[in-house]
GROMACS .gro file of N, CA and C in nm:
model
  231
    1UNK      N    1   5.041   3.351   5.597
    1UNK     CA    2   5.144   3.375   5.693
    1UNK      C    3   5.199   3.453   5.609
    2UNK      N    4   5.234   3.419   5.495
    2UNK     CA    5   5.327   3.535   5.399
    2UNK      C    6   5.275   3.658   5.402
    3UNK      N    7   5.130   3.670   5.382
    3UNK     CA    8   5.114   3.785   5.370
    3UNK      C    9   5.085   3.860   5.487
    4UNK      N   10   5.053   3.808   5.588
    4UNK     CA   11   5.050   3.858   5.715
    4UNK      C   12   5.197   3.886   5.763
    5UNK      N   13   5.308   3.862   5.712
    5UNK     CA   14   5.458   3.883   5.753
    5UNK      C   15   5.454   4.042   5.681
    6UNK      N   16   5.416   4.054   5.615
    6UNK     CA   17   5.415   4.243   5.543
    6UNK      C   18   5.414   4.277   5.673
    7UNK      N   19   5.354   4.280   5.797
    7UNK     CA   20   5.340   4.362   5.900
    7UNK      C   21   5.476   4.392   5.987
    8UNK      N   22   5.542   4.298   5.950
    8UNK     CA   23   5.691   4.304   6.031
    8UNK      C   24   5.829   4.389   5.943
    9UNK      N   25   5.734   4.464   5.799
    9UNK     CA   26   5.822   4.554   5.765
    9UNK      C   27   5.757   4.689   5.768
   10UNK      N   28   5.866   4.777   5.790
   10UNK     CA   29   5.858   4.908   5.799
   10UNK      C   30   5.814   4.984   5.649
   11UNK      N   31   5.680   4.940   5.570
   11UNK     CA   32   5.664   4.973   5.437
   11UNK      C   33   5.554   5.112   5.468
   12UNK      N   34   5.609   5.237   5.350
   12UNK     CA   35   5.506   5.328   5.344
   12UNK      C   36   5.374   5.325   5.327
   13UNK      N   37   5.328   5.395   5.354
   13UNK     CA   38   5.169   5.363   5.392
   13UNK      C   39   5.102   5.372   5.233
   14UNK      N   40   5.192   5.419   5.157
   14UNK     CA   41   5.118   5.402   4.998
   14UNK      C   42   5.190   5.279   4.928
   15UNK      N   43   5.225   5.222   4.998
   15UNK     CA   44   5.213   5.068   4.958
   15UNK      C   45   5.133   4.974   4.939
   16UNK      N   46   5.033   4.995   5.051
   16UNK     CA   47   4.873   4.947   5.048
   16UNK      C   48   4.797   5.023   4.969
   17UNK      N   49   4.827   5.112   4.839
   17UNK     CA   50   4.723   5.172   4.798
   17UNK      C   51   4.746   5.096   4.639
   18UNK      N   52   4.840   5.012   4.622
   18UNK     CA   53   4.862   4.937   4.525
   18UNK      C   54   4.806   4.793   4.485
   19UNK      N   55   4.850   4.728   4.404
   19UNK     CA   56   4.804   4.593   4.381
   19UNK      C   57   4.941   4.510   4.421
   20UNK      N   58   4.950   4.380   4.442
   20UNK     CA   59   5.075   4.288   4.470
   20UNK      C   60   5.060   4.192   4.381
   21UNK      N   61   5.178   4.179   4.261
   21UNK     CA   62   5.134   4.055   4.175
   21UNK      C   63   5.195   3.955   4.183
   22UNK      N   64   5.131   3.862   4.213
   22UNK     CA   65   5.181   3.696   4.268
   22UNK      C   66   5.203   3.626   4.144
   23UNK      N   67   5.320   3.618   4.128
   23UNK     CA   68   5.306   3.507   4.007
   23UNK      C   69   5.370   3.348   4.044
   24UNK      N   70   5.315   3.263   4.000
   24UNK     CA   71   5.305   3.125   4.050
   24UNK      C   72   5.261   3.020   3.964
   25UNK      N   73   5.231   2.892   4.025
   25UNK     CA   74   5.149   2.803   3.947
   25UNK      C   75   5.008   2.857   3.987
   26UNK      N   76   4.904   2.776   3.858
   26UNK     CA   77   4.793   2.754   3.875
   26UNK      C   78   4.692   2.732   4.018
   27UNK      N   79   4.613   2.807   4.043
   27UNK     CA   80   4.526   2.838   4.140
   27UNK      C   81   4.407   2.695   4.142
   28UNK      N   82   4.400   2.661   4.008
   28UNK     CA   83   4.315   2.556   3.952
   28UNK      C   84   4.319   2.428   4.035
   29UNK      N   85   4.290   2.375   4.119
   29UNK     CA   86   4.305   2.278   4.188
   29UNK      C   87   4.247   2.151   4.161
   30UNK      N   88   4.314   2.042   4.175
   30UNK     CA   89   4.250   1.922   4.082
   30UNK      C   90   4.182   1.866   4.219
   31UNK      N   91   4.053   1.827   4.201
   31UNK     CA   92   4.007   1.716   4.334
   31UNK      C   93   4.017   1.607   4.303
   32UNK      N   94   4.105   1.501   4.388
   32UNK     CA   95   4.121   1.388   4.397
   32UNK      C   96   4.081   1.295   4.518
   33UNK      N   97   3.972   1.250   4.530
   33UNK     CA   98   3.909   1.184   4.604
   33UNK      C   99   3.881   1.264   4.733
   34UNK      N  100   3.907   1.265   4.837
   34UNK     CA  101   3.878   1.363   4.950
   34UNK      C  102   3.944   1.497   4.962
   35UNK      N  103   4.034   1.545   4.864
   35UNK     CA  104   4.100   1.643   4.856
   35UNK      C  105   4.115   1.699   4.755
   36UNK      N  106   4.196   1.821   4.739
   36UNK     CA  107   4.228   1.900   4.665
   36UNK      C  108   4.404   1.922   4.624
   37UNK      N  109   4.428   1.890   4.526
   37UNK     CA  110   4.621   1.880   4.508
   37UNK      C  111   4.630   1.985   4.385
   38UNK      N  112   4.754   2.042   4.410
   38UNK     CA  113   4.819   2.118   4.321
   38UNK      C  114   4.960   2.164   4.377
   39UNK      N  115   5.038   2.292   4.285
   39UNK     CA  116   5.141   2.331   4.323
   39UNK      C  117   5.131   2.403   4.428
   40UNK      N  118   5.246   2.424   4.529
   40UNK     CA  119   5.262   2.469   4.668
   40UNK      C  120   5.241   2.627   4.627
   41UNK      N  121   5.270   2.703   4.518
   41UNK     CA  122   5.284   2.856   4.504
   41UNK      C  123   5.110   2.859   4.483
   42UNK      N  124   5.048   2.741   4.400
   42UNK     CA  125   4.902   2.761   4.348
   42UNK      C  126   4.848   2.745   4.463
   43UNK      N  127   4.852   2.647   4.566
   43UNK     CA  128   4.791   2.619   4.667
   43UNK      C  129   4.788   2.757   4.804
   44UNK      N  130   4.886   2.794   4.783
   44UNK     CA  131   4.889   2.939   4.846
   44UNK      C  132   4.822   3.037   4.808
   45UNK      N  133   4.835   3.064   4.701
   45UNK     CA  134   4.733   3.196   4.604
   45UNK      C  135   4.598   3.171   4.632
   46UNK      N  136   4.535   3.047   4.623
   46UNK     CA  137   4.423   3.038   4.632
   46UNK      C  138   4.381   3.030   4.765
   47UNK      N  139   4.470   3.059   4.855
   47UNK     CA  140   4.397   3.091   5.015
   47UNK      C  141   4.457   3.177   5.050
   48UNK      N  142   4.425   3.293   4.996
   48UNK     CA  143   4.451   3.426   5.045
   48UNK      C  144   4.373   3.463   5.157
   49UNK      N  145   4.379   3.539   5.243
   49UNK     CA  146   4.276   3.591   5.304
   49UNK      C  147   4.160   3.704   5.244
   50UNK      N  148   4.033   3.718   5.257
   50UNK     CA  149   3.954   3.801   5.170
   50UNK      C  150   3.968   3.929   5.192
   51UNK      N  151   4.056   3.962   5.288
   51UNK     CA  152   4.072   4.113   5.288
   51UNK      C  153   4.177   4.139   5.194
   52UNK      N  154   4.259   4.017   5.160
   52UNK     CA  155   4.401   4.098   5.098
   52UNK      C  156   4.328   4.105   4.923
   53UNK      N  157   4.258   4.011   4.853
   53UNK     CA  158   4.205   3.974   4.757
   53UNK      C  159   4.188   4.130   4.695
   54UNK      N  160   4.186   4.238   4.742
   54UNK     CA  161   4.171   4.352   4.659
   54UNK      C  162   4.323   4.414   4.609
   55UNK      N  163   4.444   4.362   4.676
   55UNK     CA  164   4.527   4.361   4.667
   55UNK      C  165   4.600   4.286   4.562
   56UNK      N  166   4.535   4.183   4.558
   56UNK     CA  167   4.601   4.016   4.484
   56UNK      C  168   4.584   4.053   4.336
   57UNK      N  169   4.679   4.061   4.247
   57UNK     CA  170   4.714   4.079   4.125
   57UNK      C  171   4.753   3.918   4.047
   58UNK      N  172   4.759   3.886   3.981
   58UNK     CA  173   4.678   3.899   3.849
   58UNK      C  174   4.488   3.881   3.851
   59UNK      N  175   4.460   3.849   4.010
   59UNK     CA  176   4.317   3.792   4.015
   59UNK      C  177   4.291   3.674   3.998
   60UNK      N  178   4.154   3.631   4.047
   60UNK     CA  179   4.145   3.508   4.073
   60UNK      C  180   4.090   3.400   3.925
   61UNK      N  181   4.066   3.497   3.815
   61UNK     CA  182   4.033   3.428   3.673
   61UNK      C  183   4.126   3.400   3.623
   62UNK      N  184   4.276   3.514   3.605
   62UNK     CA  185   4.373   3.497   3.548
   62UNK      C  186   4.459   3.366   3.624
   63UNK      N  187   4.464   3.376   3.748
   63UNK     CA  188   4.498   3.245   3.836
   63UNK      C  189   4.508   3.110   3.801
   64UNK      N  190   4.380   3.122   3.766
   64UNK     CA  191   4.322   2.980   3.757
   64UNK      C  192   4.374   2.939   3.595
   65UNK      N  193   4.418   3.006   3.515
   65UNK     CA  194   4.492   2.942   3.391
   65UNK      C  195   4.588   2.845   3.409
   66UNK      N  196   4.538   2.739   3.380
   66UNK     CA  197   4.672   2.607   3.374
   66UNK      C  198   4.795   2.657   3.300
   67UNK      N  199   4.801   2.699   3.160
   67UNK     CA  200   4.901   2.699   3.032
   67UNK      C  201   4.990   2.866   3.120
   68UNK      N  202   5.075   2.846   3.141
   68UNK     CA  203   5.160   2.930   3.191
   68UNK      C  204   5.195   3.063   3.080
   69UNK      N  205   5.213   3.022   2.958
   69UNK     CA  206   5.211   3.140   2.824
   69UNK      C  207   5.109   3.194   2.856
   70UNK      N  208   4.979   3.087   2.862
   70UNK     CA  209   4.824   3.200   2.813
   70UNK      C  210   4.808   3.275   2.939
   71UNK      N  211   4.875   3.236   3.084
   71UNK     CA  212   4.861   3.337   3.207
   71UNK      C  213   4.926   3.456   3.190
   72UNK      N  214   5.048   3.449   3.157
   72UNK     CA  215   5.134   3.528   3.127
   72UNK      C  216   5.093   3.679   3.045
   73UNK      N  217   5.011   3.562   2.909
   73UNK     CA  218   4.982   3.680   2.819
   73UNK      C  219   4.863   3.731   2.862
   74UNK      N  220   4.769   3.694   2.916
   74UNK     CA  221   4.670   3.750   3.003
   74UNK      C  222   4.689   3.878   3.087
   75UNK      N  223   4.816   3.843   3.162
   75UNK     CA  224   4.883   3.919   3.256
   75UNK      C  225   4.923   4.061   3.202
   76UNK      N  226   5.013   4.055   3.074
   76UNK     CA  227   5.056   4.115   2.992
   76UNK      C  228   4.934   4.206   2.946
   77UNK      N  229   4.807   4.160   2.905
   77UNK     CA  230   4.726   4.285   2.826
   77UNK      C  231   4.721   4.390   2.861
   0.00000   0.00000   0.00000
């Protein structure tokens, strides 16, 4: 819903030519019995629509890093 809400704003066309940095919890969810668990920002980031993945930064690999300092260091590289 948050990604789709972008259409509610009068953004210039070149806005969609860049990546969108989303910082939050790790997207590496933990399996617990019959469901997955994680922090809400990580759950949201792990469920972005496929058409948005080209805009999503830092990317799936970096977003799965559990350690915050390590994740930020990878983003800064």
